[in-house]
């Protein structure tokens, strides 16, 4: 199957700072990538759909100005958590849609801790 | 909108016993169906998936799942559980060629020695 990477795997930041998380499709081109959020002991919740070369589509309740998504190339999408607060601490997982398989492939996740 | 229900939040089984994790979905057509496993602090690992064809699907680590259209179910089974199977299991539904995926709440599996 296709491989998706995320960087960093863990990040700790101070409240009020911004953090960028990268999601890369390593061996395929992904016109569409997705960002999910997972709180402890909970399921994955879709935050936004990222389309290459266009604006992301955010799920209801997700602040687009706080969670900035950029999908500048067919292999890279970034999620920037702006002015992070402790309540933004979570596990963020990205996925990339591979049209050859009609399937999303998931990255290993990024653990964000905001102090 | 499609939804996924995993009725069991937590299941405990003895090592060597059989396992069945339940998953029901709600969608007008047959969706794509997935089971993922997640160990603490880790990402998702795909166990198996159903797109079409044979309704009994074999996956990795000795898992299998059966799609039952009449029951809108896609239950995961394993004949003999190993201690290393202790983890969180997520059922997921994909529609629109899997451009839209929704996850169940998850079932936490504990394995007793």
Coordinates of N, CA and C in Angstrom, one line a residue:
Chain A
X1 N 0.8 -1.2 0.0 CA 0.0 0.0 0.0 C 0.8 1.3 0.0
X2 N 0.2 2.4 -0.2 CA 0.8 3.6 -0.2 C 1.3 4.1 1.1
X3 N 2.3 4.9 1.2 CA 2.9 5.3 2.4 C 2.7 6.8 2.6
X4 N 2.3 7.2 3.9 CA 2.1 8.6 4.2 C 3.0 8.8 5.5
X5 N 3.7 9.9 5.5 CA 4.5 10.3 6.6 C 4.0 11.6 7.2
X6 N 4.3 11.8 8.5 CA 4.0 13.0 9.2 C 5.2 13.5 10.0
X7 N 5.4 14.8 10.0 CA 6.5 15.3 10.8 C 6.0 16.6 11.4
X8 N 6.3 16.8 12.7 CA 7.1 15.9 13.6 C 6.1 14.8 14.1
X9 N 6.7 13.8 14.8 CA 5.8 12.8 15.4 C 5.3 13.3 16.8
X10 N 6.2 14.2 17.4 CA 5.8 14.7 18.7 C 6.2 16.2 18.7
X11 N 5.4 17.1 19.3 CA 5.8 18.4 19.4 C 5.2 19.0 20.7
X12 N 6.1 19.7 21.4 CA 5.6 20.4 22.6 C 5.9 21.9 22.4
X13 N 4.9 22.7 22.7 CA 5.0 24.2 22.4 C 4.4 24.9 23.6
X14 N 4.7 26.2 23.6 CA 4.2 27.0 24.7 C 2.8 27.6 24.2
X15 N 2.0 27.9 25.1 CA 0.7 28.5 24.7 C 0.9 29.9 24.0
X16 N 0.2 30.1 23.0 CA 0.3 31.3 22.2 C 1.2 31.2 21.0
X17 N 2.0 30.1 20.9 CA 2.8 30.0 19.7 C 2.1 29.2 18.6
X18 N 2.7 29.1 17.4 CA 2.1 28.4 16.3 C 3.0 27.1 16.0
X19 N 2.3 26.1 15.6 CA 3.0 24.9 15.3 C 2.5 24.4 13.9
X20 N 3.5 23.9 13.1 CA 3.2 23.4 11.8 C 3.5 21.9 11.8
X21 N 2.5 21.2 11.2 CA 2.6 19.7 11.1 C 2.6 19.4 9.6
X22 N 3.5 18.6 9.1 CA 3.6 18.2 7.7 C 3.0 16.8 7.5
X23 N 2.4 16.7 6.4 CA 1.9 15.4 5.9 C 2.3 15.2 4.5
X24 N 3.0 14.1 4.3 CA 3.6 13.8 2.9 C 3.1 12.4 2.4
X25 N 2.7 12.4 1.2 CA 2.5 11.1 0.5 C 3.9 10.8 -0.2
X26 N 4.4 9.6 0.2 CA 5.8 9.4 -0.2 C 5.9 8.7 -1.6
X27 N 4.9 7.9 -2.0 CA 5.1 7.2 -3.2 C 3.9 7.3 -4.1
X28 N 3.1 8.4 -3.9 CA 2.0 8.6 -4.8 C 1.6 10.1 -4.7
X29 N 0.9 10.5 -5.7 CA 0.4 11.9 -5.7 C -1.0 11.9 -5.1
X30 N -1.2 12.9 -4.2 CA -2.5 13.0 -3.6 C -3.2 14.3 -3.8
X31 N -4.2 14.3 -4.6 CA -4.9 15.6 -4.8 C -5.7 16.0 -3.6
X32 N -6.0 15.0 -2.8 CA -6.8 15.2 -1.6 C -6.2 14.6 -0.4
X33 N -6.0 15.4 0.6 CA -5.5 14.9 1.9 C -6.5 15.4 3.0
X34 N -6.5 14.7 4.1 CA -7.4 14.9 5.2 C -6.7 15.1 6.5
X35 N -7.3 15.9 7.4 CA -6.7 16.1 8.7 C -7.8 15.6 9.7
X36 N -7.3 14.8 10.6 CA -8.2 14.3 11.7 C -7.6 14.7 13.0
X37 N -8.5 14.7 14.0 CA -8.0 15.0 15.4 C -8.6 13.9 16.3
X38 N -7.7 13.5 17.2 CA -8.1 12.4 18.1 C -7.8 12.8 19.5
X39 N -8.8 13.0 20.4 CA -8.6 13.2 21.8 C -8.4 11.9 22.5
X40 N -7.7 11.9 23.7 CA -7.4 10.7 24.4 C -8.7 9.8 24.6
X41 N -8.5 8.6 24.3 CA -9.6 7.6 24.4 C -10.8 7.9 23.6
X42 N -10.6 8.6 22.5 CA -11.8 8.9 21.6 C -11.4 8.5 20.2
X43 N -12.4 8.7 19.4 CA -12.2 8.3 18.0 C -11.6 9.4 17.2
X44 N -11.4 9.1 15.9 CA -10.9 10.2 15.0 C -12.1 11.0 14.5
X45 N -11.8 12.3 14.5 CA -12.8 13.2 14.0 C -12.2 14.0 12.9
X46 N -12.9 14.0 11.7 CA -12.4 14.7 10.6 C -12.5 16.2 10.9
X47 N -11.3 16.9 10.7 CA -11.3 18.3 10.8 C -11.5 19.1 9.5
X48 N -10.8 18.6 8.5 CA -10.8 19.3 7.2 C -10.3 18.4 6.1
X49 N -10.8 18.8 4.9 CA -10.4 18.2 3.7 C -9.5 19.1 2.9
X50 N -8.3 18.7 2.6 CA -7.3 19.6 1.9 C -7.2 19.2 0.4
X51 N -7.5 20.1 -0.4 CA -7.4 19.9 -1.9 C -6.3 20.7 -2.5
X52 N -5.5 20.0 -3.2 CA -4.3 20.6 -3.8 C -4.6 21.8 -4.7
X53 N -4.1 22.9 -4.4 CA -4.3 24.1 -5.2 C -5.5 24.9 -4.9
X54 N -6.3 24.5 -3.9 CA -7.5 25.2 -3.5 C -7.7 25.3 -2.0
X55 N -8.7 26.0 -1.6 CA -8.9 26.1 -0.2 C -9.4 24.8 0.5
X56 N -9.0 24.7 1.7 CA -9.5 23.5 2.4 C -11.0 23.6 2.8
X57 N -11.6 22.5 2.9 CA -13.0 22.5 3.4 C -13.0 22.0 4.8
X58 N -13.5 22.8 5.7 CA -13.5 22.5 7.1 C -14.8 21.9 7.6
X59 N -14.8 21.0 8.5 CA -16.0 20.5 9.1 C -16.6 21.5 10.1
X60 N -17.8 21.3 10.3 CA -18.6 22.2 11.2 C -17.9 22.3 12.5
X61 N -17.7 23.5 13.1 CA -17.2 23.6 14.4 C -15.6 23.7 14.4
X62 N -15.0 23.6 13.3 CA -13.5 23.7 13.2 C -13.2 25.1 12.8
X63 N -12.4 25.8 13.5 CA -12.1 27.2 13.2 C -11.0 27.2 12.1
X64 N -11.3 27.7 10.9 CA -10.4 27.7 9.8 C -9.2 28.7 10.1
X65 N -9.5 29.7 10.9 CA -8.4 30.7 11.1 C -7.4 30.2 12.2
X66 N -7.8 29.2 12.9 CA -7.0 28.6 13.9 C -6.2 27.5 13.4
X67 N -6.8 26.7 12.5 CA -6.2 25.5 11.9 C -6.0 25.8 10.4
X68 N -4.8 26.3 10.1 CA -4.6 26.7 8.7 C -4.0 25.5 8.0
X69 N -4.6 25.3 6.8 CA -4.2 24.2 6.0 C -3.7 24.7 4.7
X70 N -2.6 24.1 4.2 CA -2.0 24.5 3.0 C -1.6 23.2 2.2
X71 N -2.2 23.1 1.0 CA -1.9 21.9 0.2 C -1.2 22.3 -1.1
X72 N 0.0 22.7 -0.9 CA 0.7 23.4 -2.0 C 1.2 22.5 -3.1
X73 N 1.3 21.2 -2.8 CA 1.8 20.3 -3.9 C 1.0 19.0 -3.8
X74 N 1.2 18.1 -4.7 CA 0.5 16.9 -4.8 C 1.0 15.9 -3.8
X75 N 2.1 16.2 -3.0 CA 2.6 15.3 -2.1 C 2.7 15.9 -0.7
X76 N 2.3 17.1 -0.5 CA 2.5 17.8 0.8 C 1.3 18.6 1.2
X77 N 0.8 18.4 2.4 CA -0.2 19.2 3.0 C 0.3 19.6 4.4
X78 N 0.1 20.8 4.8 CA 0.5 21.2 6.2 C -0.7 21.7 7.0
X79 N -0.6 21.5 8.2 CA -1.6 22.0 9.2 C -0.9 22.9 10.2
X80 N -1.2 24.1 10.3 CA -0.6 25.0 11.2 C -1.7 25.4 12.3
X81 N -1.3 25.0 13.5 CA -2.1 25.4 14.7 C -1.7 26.7 15.2
X82 N -2.5 27.7 15.0 CA -2.0 29.1 15.3 C -2.5 29.4 16.7
X83 N -1.6 30.2 17.4 CA -1.9 30.7 18.8 C -2.5 29.5 19.6
X84 N -1.6 28.5 19.7 CA -2.0 27.2 20.3 C -2.4 27.4 21.8
X85 N -3.4 26.7 22.3 CA -3.8 26.7 23.7 C -3.7 25.3 24.2
X86 N -3.7 25.1 25.5 CA -3.6 23.7 26.0 C -4.8 22.8 25.5
X87 N -5.9 23.4 25.3 CA -7.0 22.6 24.8 C -6.8 22.1 23.3
X88 N -5.8 22.6 22.7 CA -5.5 22.1 21.3 C -4.6 20.9 21.4
X89 N -4.1 20.6 22.6 CA -3.3 19.4 22.8 C -4.1 18.1 22.3
X90 N -3.6 17.4 21.4 CA -4.3 16.3 20.9 C -3.4 15.5 20.0
X91 N -3.9 14.4 19.4 CA -3.2 13.6 18.4 C -3.8 13.9 17.1
X92 N -2.9 14.4 16.2 CA -3.4 14.8 14.9 C -2.9 13.8 13.8
X93 N -3.9 13.3 13.1 CA -3.6 12.3 12.1 C -4.0 12.8 10.7
X94 N -3.1 12.7 9.7 CA -3.5 13.0 8.4 C -3.6 11.8 7.5
X95 N -4.3 11.9 6.4 CA -4.4 10.8 5.5 C -4.3 11.4 4.1
X96 N -4.0 10.6 3.1 CA -3.9 11.0 1.7 C -4.7 10.0 0.9
X97 N -5.5 10.6 0.0 CA -6.3 9.7 -0.9 C -5.5 9.4 -2.1
X98 N -5.4 8.1 -2.3 CA -4.8 7.5 -3.5 C -5.8 7.1 -4.5
X99 N -5.9 7.8 -5.7 CA -6.9 7.5 -6.6 C -6.7 6.2 -7.3
X100 N -5.5 5.6 -7.3 CA -5.3 4.3 -7.9 C -5.9 3.2 -7.1
X101 N -6.1 3.5 -5.8 CA -6.7 2.5 -4.9 C -8.0 2.9 -4.4
X102 N -8.4 4.1 -4.7 CA -9.7 4.7 -4.1 C -9.7 4.5 -2.6
X103 N -8.7 4.9 -2.0 CA -8.5 4.6 -0.6 C -7.7 5.7 0.1
X104 N -8.0 6.0 1.3 CA -7.2 6.9 2.1 C -6.1 6.1 2.9
X105 N -4.9 6.6 2.8 CA -3.8 6.0 3.6 C -3.4 7.0 4.7
X106 N -3.2 6.4 5.9 CA -3.0 7.3 7.0 C -1.6 7.4 7.5
X107 N -1.3 8.6 7.9 CA 0.0 8.9 8.5 C 0.1 8.3 9.9
X108 N 1.3 8.3 10.5 CA 1.5 7.8 11.9 C 1.0 8.7 13.0
X109 N 0.6 9.9 12.6 CA 0.1 10.8 13.7 C 1.2 11.7 14.3
X110 N 0.7 12.8 14.8 CA 1.6 13.8 15.5 C 0.9 14.1 16.9
X111 N 1.7 13.9 17.9 CA 1.2 14.2 19.2 C 1.6 15.7 19.6
X112 N 0.6 16.5 19.7 CA 0.8 17.9 20.1 C 0.5 18.2 21.5
X113 N 1.4 18.7 22.3 CA 1.2 19.1 23.6 C 1.5 20.6 23.8
X114 N 0.5 21.3 24.3 CA 0.6 22.8 24.4 C 0.7 23.0 25.9
X115 N 1.8 23.7 26.4 CA 1.9 23.9 27.8 C 1.3 25.3 28.2
Chain B
X1 N -26.4 11.5 6.5 CA -24.9 11.2 6.5 C -24.7 9.8 7.0
X2 N -23.6 9.2 6.6 CA -23.3 7.9 7.0 C -22.9 7.9 8.5
X3 N -23.1 6.8 9.2 CA -22.6 6.7 10.6 C -22.1 5.3 10.8
X4 N -21.3 5.2 11.9 CA -20.8 3.9 12.3 C -21.0 3.7 13.7
X5 N -21.5 2.6 14.1 CA -21.7 2.3 15.5 C -20.9 1.1 16.0
X6 N -20.1 1.3 17.0 CA -19.5 0.1 17.6 C -20.1 0.0 19.0
X7 N -21.0 -0.9 19.2 CA -21.7 -0.9 20.5 C -20.9 -1.2 21.7
X8 N -19.8 -1.9 21.6 CA -19.0 -2.3 22.7 C -17.9 -1.3 22.9
X9 N -17.9 -0.6 24.0 CA -16.8 0.3 24.3 C -15.5 -0.4 24.8
X10 N -15.7 -1.5 25.6 CA -14.6 -2.2 26.1 C -15.0 -3.7 26.2
X11 N -14.1 -4.5 25.7 CA -14.2 -6.0 25.8 C -13.0 -6.6 26.4
X12 N -13.2 -7.5 27.3 CA -12.1 -8.3 27.9 C -12.3 -9.8 27.5
X13 N -11.3 -10.3 27.0 CA -11.3 -11.8 26.7 C -10.0 -12.4 27.2
X14 N -10.1 -13.7 27.4 CA -8.9 -14.4 27.9 C -8.0 -14.8 26.7
X15 N -6.7 -14.8 26.9 CA -5.8 -15.2 25.8 C -6.2 -16.6 25.3
X16 N -6.3 -16.7 24.0 CA -6.7 -18.0 23.4 C -8.1 -18.1 23.1
X17 N -8.9 -17.3 23.7 CA -10.4 -17.3 23.4 C -10.7 -16.6 22.1
X18 N -11.9 -16.9 21.6 CA -12.3 -16.2 20.4 C -12.8 -14.8 20.6
X19 N -12.8 -14.1 19.5 CA -13.2 -12.6 19.7 C -14.1 -12.2 18.6
X20 N -15.1 -11.4 18.9 CA -15.9 -10.8 17.9 C -16.2 -9.4 18.3
X21 N -15.8 -8.4 17.5 CA -16.1 -7.0 17.7 C -17.1 -6.6 16.7
X22 N -18.1 -5.9 17.2 CA -19.3 -5.6 16.4 C -19.2 -4.2 15.8
X23 N -19.7 -4.1 14.6 CA -19.7 -2.8 13.9 C -21.0 -2.8 13.0
X24 N -21.8 -1.7 13.2 CA -23.0 -1.5 12.3 C -22.8 -0.1 11.7
X25 N -23.3 -0.1 10.5 CA -23.2 1.2 9.8 C -24.6 1.6 9.3
X26 N -24.7 2.9 9.0 CA -25.9 3.4 8.5 C -25.6 4.2 7.2
X27 N -26.0 3.7 6.1 CA -25.8 4.4 4.8 C -26.7 3.8 3.8
X28 N -27.1 4.6 2.8 CA -28.1 4.2 1.8 C -27.6 3.1 0.9
X29 N -26.3 3.1 0.6 CA -25.8 2.2 -0.3 C -24.7 1.4 0.4
X30 N -24.1 0.4 -0.2 CA -23.0 -0.3 0.4 C -21.8 0.5 0.4
X31 N -21.3 0.9 1.6 CA -20.1 1.7 1.6 C -18.8 0.8 1.6
X32 N -17.7 1.4 1.5 CA -16.5 0.7 1.7 C -16.3 0.6 3.3
X33 N -15.8 -0.5 3.7 CA -15.8 -0.8 5.1 C -14.3 -1.2 5.5
X34 N -14.0 -0.7 6.7 CA -12.6 -0.9 7.1 C -12.6 -1.3 8.6
X35 N -11.5 -2.0 9.0 CA -11.2 -2.2 10.4 C -9.7 -1.8 10.6
X36 N -9.5 -0.9 11.6 CA -8.2 -0.5 11.9 C -7.9 -0.8 13.4
X37 N -6.6 -1.0 13.7 CA -6.2 -1.2 15.1 C -5.2 -0.1 15.4
X38 N -5.3 0.3 16.7 CA -4.4 1.4 17.2 C -3.9 1.0 18.5
X39 N -2.6 0.9 18.7 CA -1.9 0.7 20.0 C -1.7 2.1 20.6
X40 N -1.6 2.1 21.9 CA -1.5 3.4 22.6 C -0.3 4.2 22.0
X41 N -0.7 5.5 21.7 CA 0.3 6.4 21.2 C 0.7 6.2 19.8
X42 N 0.1 5.3 19.1 CA 0.5 4.9 17.8 C -0.6 5.4 16.8
X43 N -0.2 5.3 15.5 CA -1.2 5.6 14.5 C -2.1 4.4 14.2
X44 N -2.8 4.5 13.1 CA -3.7 3.4 12.7 C -3.0 2.4 11.8
X45 N -3.4 1.1 12.1 CA -2.9 0.1 11.2 C -4.1 -0.6 10.6
X46 N -4.2 -0.7 9.3 CA -5.3 -1.3 8.6 C -5.2 -2.8 8.8
X47 N -6.3 -3.4 9.3 CA -6.4 -4.9 9.5 C -7.0 -5.5 8.3
X48 N -8.1 -4.9 7.8 CA -8.7 -5.5 6.6 C -9.7 -4.5 6.0
X49 N -10.2 -4.7 4.8 CA -11.2 -3.8 4.2 C -12.1 -4.6 3.3
X50 N -13.3 -4.1 3.1 CA -14.2 -4.7 2.2 C -14.7 -3.6 1.2
X51 N -14.5 -3.9 -0.1 CA -14.9 -3.0 -1.1 C -16.1 -3.7 -1.9
X52 N -15.9 -4.9 -2.3 CA -16.9 -5.7 -3.0 C -16.5 -7.1 -3.1
X53 N -17.4 -8.0 -3.6 CA -17.0 -9.4 -3.8 C -17.3 -10.2 -2.6
X54 N -16.4 -11.2 -2.3 CA -16.6 -12.1 -1.2 C -16.9 -11.4 0.1
X55 N -18.0 -11.7 0.8 CA -18.3 -10.9 2.0 C -17.5 -11.3 3.2
X56 N -16.8 -12.4 3.1 CA -15.9 -12.8 4.2 C -14.5 -12.3 3.8
X57 N -13.9 -11.4 4.6 CA -12.7 -10.8 4.2 C -11.6 -11.3 5.2
X58 N -10.5 -11.7 4.7 CA -9.3 -12.0 5.5 C -8.4 -10.9 5.7
X59 N -7.9 -10.7 6.9 CA -6.9 -9.6 7.1 C -5.6 -10.1 7.7
X60 N -4.9 -9.1 8.2 CA -3.6 -9.5 8.8 C -3.8 -9.9 10.2
X61 N -2.8 -10.5 10.8 CA -2.7 -11.0 12.2 C -3.8 -12.0 12.5
X62 N -4.3 -12.7 11.5 CA -5.4 -13.7 11.8 C -6.8 -13.2 11.9
X63 N -7.0 -11.9 11.6 CA -8.4 -11.4 11.7 C -9.2 -11.6 10.4
X64 N -10.4 -11.7 10.6 CA -11.4 -11.7 9.5 C -12.6 -10.9 9.8
X65 N -13.3 -10.5 8.8 CA -14.6 -9.8 9.0 C -15.6 -10.2 8.0
X66 N -16.8 -10.2 8.3 CA -17.9 -10.6 7.4 C -18.9 -9.5 7.2
X67 N -19.1 -9.1 6.0 CA -20.1 -8.1 5.6 C -21.4 -8.8 5.5
X68 N -22.4 -8.3 6.2 CA -23.8 -8.8 6.2 C -24.7 -7.6 5.8
X69 N -25.0 -7.5 4.5 CA -25.8 -6.4 4.0 C -27.2 -6.3 4.8
X70 N -27.8 -7.5 5.0 CA -29.1 -7.5 5.6 C -29.1 -6.9 7.1
X71 N -28.0 -7.0 7.7 CA -27.8 -6.5 9.1 C -27.0 -5.2 9.1
X72 N -26.6 -4.7 8.0 CA -25.7 -3.5 7.9 C -24.6 -3.7 9.0
X73 N -24.0 -4.8 8.9 CA -22.9 -5.1 9.9 C -21.6 -5.5 9.2
X74 N -20.5 -5.3 9.9 CA -19.2 -5.7 9.4 C -18.4 -6.1 10.7
X75 N -18.7 -7.2 11.3 CA -18.1 -7.6 12.5 C -16.7 -8.3 12.3
X76 N -15.8 -7.9 13.2 CA -14.5 -8.4 13.2 C -14.3 -9.6 14.1
X77 N -13.6 -10.6 13.6 CA -13.5 -11.9 14.4 C -12.0 -12.4 14.4
X78 N -11.7 -13.1 15.4 CA -10.4 -13.8 15.5 C -10.6 -15.0 16.3
X79 N -10.2 -16.2 15.8 CA -10.5 -17.4 16.5 C -9.8 -17.6 17.8
X80 N -8.6 -17.0 17.9 CA -7.8 -17.2 19.1 C -7.0 -16.0 19.4
X81 N -7.3 -15.3 20.4 CA -6.7 -14.0 20.7 C -5.3 -14.1 21.4
X82 N -4.4 -13.3 21.0 CA -3.1 -13.3 21.6 C -3.0 -12.0 22.5
X83 N -2.1 -12.1 23.5 CA -1.9 -10.9 24.4 C -1.6 -9.6 23.6
X84 N -0.8 -9.8 22.5 CA -0.4 -8.6 21.7 C -1.6 -8.0 20.9
X85 N -2.7 -8.6 21.0 CA -3.9 -8.1 20.3 C -4.6 -7.0 21.1
X86 N -4.2 -6.8 22.4 CA -4.8 -5.8 23.2 C -4.5 -4.4 22.6
X87 N -5.5 -3.7 22.3 CA -5.4 -2.4 21.6 C -6.8 -1.8 21.4
X88 N -6.9 -0.7 20.7 CA -8.1 -0.1 20.4 C -8.4 -0.4 18.9
X89 N -9.7 -0.8 18.7 CA -10.1 -1.2 17.3 C -11.2 -0.3 16.8
X90 N -11.0 0.2 15.6 CA -11.9 1.1 15.0 C -12.5 0.6 13.7
X91 N -13.8 0.6 13.6 CA -14.5 0.3 12.4 C -14.7 1.7 11.6
X92 N -14.6 1.6 10.3 CA -14.7 2.9 9.6 C -15.5 2.6 8.3
X93 N -16.2 3.6 7.9 CA -17.0 3.6 6.7 C -16.5 4.6 5.7
X94 N -16.4 4.3 4.4 CA -16.0 5.2 3.4 C -17.0 5.3 2.3
X95 N -17.3 6.5 1.9 CA -18.2 6.7 0.8 C -17.5 7.7 -0.2
X96 N -18.2 7.9 -1.3 CA -17.6 8.8 -2.3 C -16.2 8.4 -2.7
X97 N -16.0 7.1 -3.0 CA -14.7 6.5 -3.3 C -13.7 6.8 -2.2
X98 N -14.2 6.7 -1.0 CA -13.5 6.9 0.2 C -12.9 8.3 0.4
X99 N -13.5 9.3 -0.3 CA -13.1 10.7 0.0 C -13.8 11.2 1.3
X100 N -14.7 10.4 1.8 CA -15.4 10.7 3.0 C -15.4 9.5 3.9
X101 N -14.6 9.5 5.0 CA -14.5 8.4 5.9 C -15.0 8.8 7.3
X102 N -15.8 7.9 7.9 CA -16.2 8.2 9.2 C -15.9 7.0 10.1
X103 N -15.5 7.3 11.3 CA -15.0 6.2 12.2 C -16.0 6.0 13.3
X104 N -16.1 4.7 13.8 CA -16.8 4.4 15.0 C -16.1 4.9 16.2
X105 N -16.7 4.8 17.3 CA -16.1 5.3 18.6 C -15.0 4.5 19.1
X106 N -14.9 3.3 18.5 CA -13.8 2.4 19.0 C -14.2 1.4 20.0
X107 N -13.5 0.3 20.0 CA -13.7 -0.8 21.1 C -12.3 -1.1 21.6
X108 N -12.2 -0.9 22.9 CA -10.9 -1.2 23.6 C -10.9 -2.7 24.0
X109 N -9.9 -3.4 23.5 CA -9.8 -4.8 23.8 C -8.7 -5.0 24.9
X110 N -9.1 -5.7 25.9 CA -8.2 -6.1 27.0 C -8.0 -7.7 26.9
X111 N -6.8 -8.2 27.0 CA -6.6 -9.6 26.9 C -6.1 -10.1 28.3
X112 N -6.8 -11.0 28.9 CA -6.4 -11.5 30.2 C -5.5 -12.7 30.0
X113 N -4.5 -12.8 30.8 CA -3.5 -14.0 30.7 C -4.2 -15.3 31.0

